[in-house]
């Protein structure tokens, strides 16, 4: 598979990343004596800290926090760092989406100036930071502070993915941006594939991923515009939107 096709398929399958992101917890190993007492103390500290954060989120639900809980004593098979709050916000209006998107320090999707007539904003989503991106930082701070449970509010300014969805009756347009692997940042120009071509090339691809898709790379990020099969918008229409959909 050539590099441009990899970018296109990645754009099509990006929605899959918006699904379940939680890691299933596993049973902790048997422990006893002083270790059990220490673990119980850590669990209590974690419970108190998450309760404190939940209380803060009641007043400011759009805030985001990272929480670190040391596994040195529990030896558990769970993530040491996890997120609380709104790190993957969803929006029902473009205005609400733009309030957050406009604060990001990176190229972001905006409503194109030449959006086709009668298309309306349906939904938007910003996938913010993953807890793994903060793990080393949180672990280092916890060790410096000699704390087994450590948390802090984070004001994130970069996204992992953005998705905007517009509809006009049964037809839709989806705009997507995603962070790129450095090795895939050399694609030049636009790559376009129709739903029919995609289905023929990848017959096992899920129906919801069979779309007409224009993809490109700009300022180190991948972008795509997808429409449903049968949508009258052509490649040239998508290219026109591509030229005004990114705020640098």
PDB file of C-alpha atoms in Angstrom:
ATOM      1  CA  UNK A   1       0.000   0.000   0.000  1.00  0.00           C
ATOM      2  CA  UNK A   2       1.498   3.352  -0.980  1.00  0.00           C
ATOM      3  CA  UNK A   3       1.852   6.195   1.504  1.00  0.00           C
ATOM      4  CA  UNK A   4      -0.980   8.349   0.127  1.00  0.00           C
ATOM      5  CA  UNK A   5      -3.396   5.409   0.306  1.00  0.00           C
ATOM      6  CA  UNK A   6      -2.297   4.733   3.894  1.00  0.00           C
ATOM      7  CA  UNK A   7      -3.241   8.306   4.779  1.00  0.00           C
ATOM      8  CA  UNK A   8      -6.621   7.920   3.077  1.00  0.00           C
ATOM      9  CA  UNK A   9      -7.448   4.658   4.849  1.00  0.00           C
ATOM     10  CA  UNK A  10      -6.283   6.163   8.145  1.00  0.00           C
ATOM     11  CA  UNK A  11      -8.674   9.054   7.600  1.00  0.00           C
ATOM     12  CA  UNK A  12     -11.537   6.667   6.896  1.00  0.00           C
ATOM     13  CA  UNK A  13     -10.897   4.536   9.953  1.00  0.00           C
ATOM     14  CA  UNK A  14     -10.335   7.487  12.284  1.00  0.00           C
ATOM     15  CA  UNK A  15     -13.858   7.228  13.643  1.00  0.00           C
ATOM     16  CA  UNK A  16     -12.922   3.889  15.151  1.00  0.00           C
ATOM     17  CA  UNK A  17     -10.571   5.747  17.463  1.00  0.00           C
ATOM     18  CA  UNK A  18     -13.522   7.671  18.858  1.00  0.00           C
ATOM     19  CA  UNK A  19     -14.965   4.483  20.298  1.00  0.00           C
ATOM     20  CA  UNK A  20     -14.028   2.704  23.478  1.00  0.00           C
ATOM     21  CA  UNK A  21     -10.752   3.967  24.930  1.00  0.00           C
ATOM     22  CA  UNK A  22     -10.922   2.432  28.391  1.00  0.00           C
ATOM     23  CA  UNK A  23      -8.642  -0.381  29.492  1.00  0.00           C
ATOM     24  CA  UNK A  24     -10.393  -3.233  31.301  1.00  0.00           C
ATOM     25  CA  UNK A  25      -9.229  -3.639  34.848  1.00  0.00           C
ATOM     26  CA  UNK A  26      -7.836  -6.956  36.053  1.00  0.00           C
ATOM     27  CA  UNK A  27      -7.846  -8.603  39.448  1.00  0.00           C
ATOM     28  CA  UNK A  28      -5.001  -7.511  41.701  1.00  0.00           C
ATOM     29  CA  UNK A  29      -2.636 -10.166  43.063  1.00  0.00           C
ATOM     30  CA  UNK A  30      -3.123 -11.478  46.588  1.00  0.00           C
ATOM     31  CA  UNK A  31      -1.412  -9.345  49.221  1.00  0.00           C
ATOM     32  CA  UNK A  32      -1.286  -9.430  52.979  1.00  0.00           C
ATOM     33  CA  UNK A  33       0.083  -7.885  56.151  1.00  0.00           C
ATOM     34  CA  UNK A  34       1.769  -4.504  56.018  1.00  0.00           C
ATOM     35  CA  UNK A  35       1.584  -4.438  52.217  1.00  0.00           C
ATOM     36  CA  UNK A  36      -2.192  -4.838  52.344  1.00  0.00           C
ATOM     37  CA  UNK A  37      -2.421  -1.997  54.846  1.00  0.00           C
ATOM     38  CA  UNK A  38      -0.303   0.226  52.634  1.00  0.00           C
ATOM     39  CA  UNK A  39      -2.411  -0.640  49.601  1.00  0.00           C
ATOM     40  CA  UNK A  40      -5.569   0.133  51.527  1.00  0.00           C
ATOM     41  CA  UNK A  41      -4.143   3.536  52.394  1.00  0.00           C
ATOM     42  CA  UNK A  42      -3.299   4.247  48.753  1.00  0.00           C
ATOM     43  CA  UNK A  43      -6.788   3.187  47.679  1.00  0.00           C
ATOM     44  CA  UNK A  44      -8.281   5.530  50.258  1.00  0.00           C
ATOM     45  CA  UNK A  45      -6.085   8.384  49.058  1.00  0.00           C
ATOM     46  CA  UNK A  46      -7.169   7.720  45.476  1.00  0.00           C
ATOM     47  CA  UNK A  47     -10.822   7.605  46.497  1.00  0.00           C
ATOM     48  CA  UNK A  48     -10.508  10.913  48.336  1.00  0.00           C
ATOM     49  CA  UNK A  49      -8.637  12.559  45.454  1.00  0.00           C
ATOM     50  CA  UNK A  50     -11.104  11.470  42.768  1.00  0.00           C
ATOM     51  CA  UNK A  51     -13.992  12.592  44.988  1.00  0.00           C
ATOM     52  CA  UNK A  52     -12.323  15.998  45.362  1.00  0.00           C
ATOM     53  CA  UNK A  53     -11.903  16.318  41.596  1.00  0.00           C
ATOM     54  CA  UNK A  54     -15.477  15.204  40.922  1.00  0.00           C
ATOM     55  CA  UNK A  55     -16.641  17.954  43.253  1.00  0.00           C
ATOM     56  CA  UNK A  56     -14.621  20.519  41.292  1.00  0.00           C
ATOM     57  CA  UNK A  57     -16.019  19.178  38.022  1.00  0.00           C
ATOM     58  CA  UNK A  58     -19.560  19.740  39.232  1.00  0.00           C
ATOM     59  CA  UNK A  59     -18.886  23.486  39.050  1.00  0.00           C
ATOM     60  CA  UNK A  60     -16.586  23.364  36.003  1.00  0.00           C
ATOM     61  CA  UNK A  61     -17.503  20.300  33.909  1.00  0.00           C
ATOM     62  CA  UNK A  62     -15.312  21.346  30.975  1.00  0.00           C
ATOM     63  CA  UNK A  63     -12.098  21.214  33.010  1.00  0.00           C
ATOM     64  CA  UNK A  64      -9.607  18.373  32.592  1.00  0.00           C
ATOM     65  CA  UNK A  65      -7.445  16.634  35.186  1.00  0.00           C
ATOM     66  CA  UNK A  66      -4.729  14.000  35.161  1.00  0.00           C
ATOM     67  CA  UNK A  67      -4.432  11.642  38.116  1.00  0.00           C
ATOM     68  CA  UNK A  68      -1.407   9.503  38.961  1.00  0.00           C
ATOM     69  CA  UNK A  69      -1.655   6.538  41.342  1.00  0.00           C
ATOM     70  CA  UNK A  70       1.551   4.622  42.037  1.00  0.00           C
ATOM     71  CA  UNK A  71       1.501   0.883  41.424  1.00  0.00           C
ATOM     72  CA  UNK A  72       4.691   0.270  43.379  1.00  0.00           C
ATOM     73  CA  UNK A  73       2.739  -1.197  46.279  1.00  0.00           C
ATOM     74  CA  UNK A  74      -0.359  -2.594  44.610  1.00  0.00           C
ATOM     75  CA  UNK A  75       1.523  -4.187  41.684  1.00  0.00           C
ATOM     76  CA  UNK A  76      -1.743  -3.877  39.791  1.00  0.00           C
ATOM     77  CA  UNK A  77      -2.167  -4.281  36.068  1.00  0.00           C
ATOM     78  CA  UNK A  78      -3.840  -0.943  35.485  1.00  0.00           C
ATOM     79  CA  UNK A  79      -2.867   2.429  34.158  1.00  0.00           C
ATOM     80  CA  UNK A  80      -0.999   4.514  36.691  1.00  0.00           C
ATOM     81  CA  UNK A  81      -2.129   7.747  35.043  1.00  0.00           C
ATOM     82  CA  UNK A  82      -5.720   8.392  34.006  1.00  0.00           C
ATOM     83  CA  UNK A  83      -7.812  11.373  32.943  1.00  0.00           C
ATOM     84  CA  UNK A  84     -10.841  12.920  34.595  1.00  0.00           C
ATOM     85  CA  UNK A  85     -13.121  15.590  33.222  1.00  0.00           C
ATOM     86  CA  UNK A  86     -13.626  16.620  29.624  1.00  0.00           C
ATOM     87  CA  UNK A  87     -10.595  15.598  27.561  1.00  0.00           C
ATOM     88  CA  UNK A  88     -12.776  14.423  24.644  1.00  0.00           C
ATOM     89  CA  UNK A  89     -15.497  17.103  24.447  1.00  0.00           C
ATOM     90  CA  UNK A  90     -18.478  16.789  22.104  1.00  0.00           C
ATOM     91  CA  UNK A  91     -20.535  19.670  20.730  1.00  0.00           C
ATOM     92  CA  UNK A  92     -24.033  20.202  19.359  1.00  0.00           C
ATOM     93  CA  UNK A  93     -23.409  23.682  17.954  1.00  0.00           C
ATOM     94  CA  UNK A  94     -20.587  25.074  15.875  1.00  0.00           C
ATOM     95  CA  UNK A  95     -20.309  28.077  18.208  1.00  0.00           C
ATOM     96  CA  UNK A  96     -19.611  25.866  21.222  1.00  0.00           C
ATOM     97  CA  UNK A  97     -17.099  23.835  19.227  1.00  0.00           C
ATOM     98  CA  UNK A  98     -15.275  26.956  18.098  1.00  0.00           C
ATOM     99  CA  UNK A  99     -14.945  28.307  21.639  1.00  0.00           C
ATOM    100  CA  UNK A 100     -12.601  25.411  22.398  1.00  0.00           C
ATOM    101  CA  UNK A 101     -11.084  24.897  18.947  1.00  0.00           C
ATOM    102  CA  UNK A 102      -9.998  28.539  18.745  1.00  0.00           C
ATOM    103  CA  UNK A 103      -7.846  28.075  21.879  1.00  0.00           C
ATOM    104  CA  UNK A 104      -5.819  25.212  20.405  1.00  0.00           C
ATOM    105  CA  UNK A 105      -2.273  26.077  19.390  1.00  0.00           C
ATOM    106  CA  UNK A 106      -2.273  24.143  16.141  1.00  0.00           C
ATOM    107  CA  UNK A 107      -4.026  24.156  12.748  1.00  0.00           C
ATOM    108  CA  UNK A 108      -7.684  23.300  13.408  1.00  0.00           C
ATOM    109  CA  UNK A 109     -10.822  22.624  11.411  1.00  0.00           C
ATOM    110  CA  UNK A 110     -13.243  25.485  10.897  1.00  0.00           C
ATOM    111  CA  UNK A 111     -16.421  25.794   8.883  1.00  0.00           C
ATOM    112  CA  UNK A 112     -15.370  26.371   5.254  1.00  0.00           C
ATOM    113  CA  UNK A 113     -16.417  29.633   3.645  1.00  0.00           C
ATOM    114  CA  UNK A 114     -17.922  27.784   0.688  1.00  0.00           C
ATOM    115  CA  UNK A 115     -19.913  25.154   2.586  1.00  0.00           C
ATOM    116  CA  UNK A 116     -22.609  23.921   0.149  1.00  0.00           C
ATOM    117  CA  UNK A 117     -26.072  25.376   0.599  1.00  0.00           C
ATOM    118  CA  UNK A 118     -28.483  23.749   3.071  1.00  0.00           C
ATOM    119  CA  UNK A 119     -25.807  21.814   4.974  1.00  0.00           C
ATOM    120  CA  UNK A 120     -26.178  22.268   8.734  1.00  0.00           C
ATOM    121  CA  UNK A 121     -23.851  21.514  11.629  1.00  0.00           C
ATOM    122  CA  UNK A 122     -24.852  18.269  13.365  1.00  0.00           C
ATOM    123  CA  UNK A 123     -22.017  17.491  15.764  1.00  0.00           C
ATOM    124  CA  UNK A 124     -18.388  18.067  16.565  1.00  0.00           C
ATOM    125  CA  UNK A 125     -15.824  16.276  18.675  1.00  0.00           C
ATOM    126  CA  UNK A 126     -12.304  17.064  19.797  1.00  0.00           C
ATOM    127  CA  UNK A 127     -10.151  14.201  21.016  1.00  0.00           C
ATOM    128  CA  UNK A 128      -7.748  15.888  23.389  1.00  0.00           C
ATOM    129  CA  UNK A 129      -4.772  14.406  25.212  1.00  0.00           C
ATOM    130  CA  UNK A 130      -4.475  10.745  26.125  1.00  0.00           C
ATOM    131  CA  UNK A 131      -3.434  10.062  29.703  1.00  0.00           C
ATOM    132  CA  UNK A 132      -0.345   8.207  28.447  1.00  0.00           C
ATOM    133  CA  UNK A 133       0.985  11.502  27.096  1.00  0.00           C
ATOM    134  CA  UNK A 134       1.153  12.850  30.655  1.00  0.00           C
ATOM    135  CA  UNK A 135       2.393   9.715  32.411  1.00  0.00           C
ATOM    136  CA  UNK A 136       6.113  10.507  32.581  1.00  0.00           C
ATOM    137  CA  UNK A 137       5.414  14.059  33.706  1.00  0.00           C
ATOM    138  CA  UNK A 138       2.939  12.969  36.392  1.00  0.00           C
ATOM    139  CA  UNK A 139       5.199  10.181  37.638  1.00  0.00           C
ATOM    140  CA  UNK A 140       8.186  12.519  37.938  1.00  0.00           C
ATOM    141  CA  UNK A 141       6.139  15.123  39.820  1.00  0.00           C
ATOM    142  CA  UNK A 142       4.726  12.499  42.186  1.00  0.00           C
ATOM    143  CA  UNK A 143       8.184  11.171  43.008  1.00  0.00           C
ATOM    144  CA  UNK A 144       9.521  14.684  43.559  1.00  0.00           C
ATOM    145  CA  UNK A 145       6.618  15.453  45.893  1.00  0.00           C
ATOM    146  CA  UNK A 146       6.907  11.992  47.512  1.00  0.00           C
ATOM    147  CA  UNK A 147       3.238  11.336  46.822  1.00  0.00           C
ATOM    148  CA  UNK A 148       1.639   8.024  45.883  1.00  0.00           C
ATOM    149  CA  UNK A 149      -1.435   9.813  44.581  1.00  0.00           C
ATOM    150  CA  UNK A 150      -0.945  13.007  42.597  1.00  0.00           C
ATOM    151  CA  UNK A 151      -3.279  15.042  40.400  1.00  0.00           C
ATOM    152  CA  UNK A 152      -3.356  18.338  38.566  1.00  0.00           C
ATOM    153  CA  UNK A 153      -5.572  20.347  36.261  1.00  0.00           C
ATOM    154  CA  UNK A 154      -4.375  20.423  32.649  1.00  0.00           C
ATOM    155  CA  UNK A 155      -5.144  23.125  30.105  1.00  0.00           C
ATOM    156  CA  UNK A 156      -4.550  21.207  26.898  1.00  0.00           C
ATOM    157  CA  UNK A 157      -3.924  23.104  23.670  1.00  0.00           C
ATOM    158  CA  UNK A 158      -3.362  20.291  21.157  1.00  0.00           C
ATOM    159  CA  UNK A 159      -5.683  17.630  19.813  1.00  0.00           C
ATOM    160  CA  UNK A 160      -5.235  14.062  18.672  1.00  0.00           C
ATOM    161  CA  UNK A 161      -8.283  14.234  16.422  1.00  0.00           C
ATOM    162  CA  UNK A 162     -11.138  16.557  15.444  1.00  0.00           C
ATOM    163  CA  UNK A 163     -14.348  15.571  13.674  1.00  0.00           C
ATOM    164  CA  UNK A 164     -17.079  17.873  12.325  1.00  0.00           C
ATOM    165  CA  UNK A 165     -20.312  16.456  10.888  1.00  0.00           C
ATOM    166  CA  UNK A 166     -22.717  18.335   8.589  1.00  0.00           C
ATOM    167  CA  UNK A 167     -25.948  17.078   6.996  1.00  0.00           C
ATOM    168  CA  UNK A 168     -28.344  18.061   4.246  1.00  0.00           C
ATOM    169  CA  UNK A 169     -31.240  15.616   4.274  1.00  0.00           C
ATOM    170  CA  UNK A 170     -29.766  12.160   3.657  1.00  0.00           C
ATOM    171  CA  UNK A 171     -26.418  13.538   2.478  1.00  0.00           C
ATOM    172  CA  UNK A 172     -23.513  14.325   4.795  1.00  0.00           C
ATOM    173  CA  UNK A 173     -20.062  15.872   4.845  1.00  0.00           C
ATOM    174  CA  UNK A 174     -17.506  14.914   7.493  1.00  0.00           C
ATOM    175  CA  UNK A 175     -14.373  16.940   8.105  1.00  0.00           C
ATOM    176  CA  UNK A 176     -11.571  15.287  10.063  1.00  0.00           C
ATOM    177  CA  UNK A 177      -8.086  16.139  11.277  1.00  0.00           C
ATOM    178  CA  UNK A 178      -5.633  13.864  13.052  1.00  0.00           C
ATOM    179  CA  UNK A 179      -2.163  13.931  14.486  1.00  0.00           C
ATOM    180  CA  UNK A 180       0.304  12.197  12.177  1.00  0.00           C
ATOM    181  CA  UNK A 181       3.143   9.789  12.610  1.00  0.00           C
ATOM    182  CA  UNK A 182       6.289  11.748  11.582  1.00  0.00           C
ATOM    183  CA  UNK A 183       7.112   9.243   8.834  1.00  0.00           C
ATOM    184  CA  UNK A 184       3.804   9.968   7.079  1.00  0.00           C
ATOM    185  CA  UNK A 185       4.226  13.743   6.830  1.00  0.00           C
ATOM    186  CA  UNK A 186       5.672  13.847   3.305  1.00  0.00           C
ATOM    187  CA  UNK A 187       2.514  13.357   1.239  1.00  0.00           C
ATOM    188  CA  UNK A 188       2.041  16.222  -1.222  1.00  0.00           C
ATOM    189  CA  UNK A 189      -1.190  17.411  -2.771  1.00  0.00           C
ATOM    190  CA  UNK A 190      -4.659  15.902  -2.494  1.00  0.00           C
ATOM    191  CA  UNK A 191      -5.605  12.236  -2.731  1.00  0.00           C
ATOM    192  CA  UNK A 192      -9.171  11.431  -3.774  1.00  0.00           C
ATOM    193  CA  UNK A 193     -10.962   8.092  -3.877  1.00  0.00           C
ATOM    194  CA  UNK A 194     -14.628   7.434  -4.605  1.00  0.00           C
ATOM    195  CA  UNK A 195     -16.814   5.123  -2.550  1.00  0.00           C
ATOM    196  CA  UNK A 196     -17.006   2.719  -5.501  1.00  0.00           C
ATOM    197  CA  UNK A 197     -13.230   2.602  -5.899  1.00  0.00           C
ATOM    198  CA  UNK A 198     -12.746   2.118  -2.178  1.00  0.00           C
ATOM    199  CA  UNK A 199     -15.243  -0.754  -1.993  1.00  0.00           C
ATOM    200  CA  UNK A 200     -13.570  -2.459  -4.935  1.00  0.00           C
ATOM    201  CA  UNK A 201     -10.088  -2.034  -3.472  1.00  0.00           C
ATOM    202  CA  UNK A 202     -11.067  -3.054   0.082  1.00  0.00           C
ATOM    203  CA  UNK A 203     -14.126  -5.359  -0.201  1.00  0.00           C
ATOM    204  CA  UNK A 204     -14.034  -6.249   3.508  1.00  0.00           C
ATOM    205  CA  UNK A 205     -14.073  -2.636   4.704  1.00  0.00           C
ATOM    206  CA  UNK A 206     -17.073  -1.857   6.925  1.00  0.00           C
ATOM    207  CA  UNK A 207     -20.033  -0.136   5.279  1.00  0.00           C
ATOM    208  CA  UNK A 208     -19.723   2.991   7.432  1.00  0.00           C
ATOM    209  CA  UNK A 209     -16.200   3.513   6.087  1.00  0.00           C
ATOM    210  CA  UNK A 210     -17.257   3.349   2.433  1.00  0.00           C
ATOM    211  CA  UNK A 211     -17.212   7.040   1.512  1.00  0.00           C
ATOM    212  CA  UNK A 212     -15.951   9.430  -1.106  1.00  0.00           C
ATOM    213  CA  UNK A 213     -12.843  10.861   0.532  1.00  0.00           C
ATOM    214  CA  UNK A 214     -10.398  13.649  -0.152  1.00  0.00           C
ATOM    215  CA  UNK A 215      -7.293  13.558   2.061  1.00  0.00           C
ATOM    216  CA  UNK A 216      -4.181  15.673   2.374  1.00  0.00           C
ATOM    217  CA  UNK A 217      -1.405  16.692   4.762  1.00  0.00           C
ATOM    218  CA  UNK A 218      -0.999  20.254   5.954  1.00  0.00           C
ATOM    219  CA  UNK A 219       1.274  21.694   8.639  1.00  0.00           C
ATOM    220  CA  UNK A 220       2.176  18.242   9.928  1.00  0.00           C
ATOM    221  CA  UNK A 221      -1.403  16.996  10.339  1.00  0.00           C
ATOM    222  CA  UNK A 222      -3.635  14.833   8.174  1.00  0.00           C
ATOM    223  CA  UNK A 223      -6.973  16.209   7.016  1.00  0.00           C
ATOM    224  CA  UNK A 224      -9.862  14.629   5.170  1.00  0.00           C
ATOM    225  CA  UNK A 225     -13.297  15.464   3.807  1.00  0.00           C
ATOM    226  CA  UNK A 226     -15.708  12.553   3.373  1.00  0.00           C
ATOM    227  CA  UNK A 227     -19.154  12.357   1.795  1.00  0.00           C
ATOM    228  CA  UNK A 228     -21.692   9.556   1.608  1.00  0.00           C
ATOM    229  CA  UNK A 229     -21.995   7.306  -1.473  1.00  0.00           C
ATOM    230  CA  UNK A 230     -24.332   8.978  -3.952  1.00  0.00           C
ATOM    231  CA  UNK A 231     -23.571  12.479  -2.710  1.00  0.00           C
ATOM    232  CA  UNK A 232     -23.625  14.846  -5.729  1.00  0.00           C
ATOM    233  CA  UNK A 233     -20.562  16.759  -4.501  1.00  0.00           C
ATOM    234  CA  UNK A 234     -17.555  16.028  -6.705  1.00  0.00           C
ATOM    235  CA  UNK A 235     -13.808  16.013  -6.129  1.00  0.00           C
ATOM    236  CA  UNK A 236     -13.486  19.639  -7.229  1.00  0.00           C
ATOM    237  CA  UNK A 237     -16.158  20.664  -4.687  1.00  0.00           C
ATOM    238  CA  UNK A 238     -14.239  18.984  -1.867  1.00  0.00           C
ATOM    239  CA  UNK A 239     -10.988  20.623  -2.967  1.00  0.00           C
ATOM    240  CA  UNK A 240     -12.656  24.047  -2.837  1.00  0.00           C
ATOM    241  CA  UNK A 241     -13.729  23.371   0.760  1.00  0.00           C
ATOM    242  CA  UNK A 242     -10.292  21.991   1.642  1.00  0.00           C
ATOM    243  CA  UNK A 243      -8.762  25.362   0.812  1.00  0.00           C
ATOM    244  CA  UNK A 244     -10.765  27.190   3.506  1.00  0.00           C
ATOM    245  CA  UNK A 245     -11.486  24.526   6.149  1.00  0.00           C
ATOM    246  CA  UNK A 246      -8.187  24.784   8.055  1.00  0.00           C
ATOM    247  CA  UNK A 247      -7.381  27.674  10.377  1.00  0.00           C
ATOM    248  CA  UNK A 248      -3.600  27.868  10.664  1.00  0.00           C
TER     249      UNK A 248
END
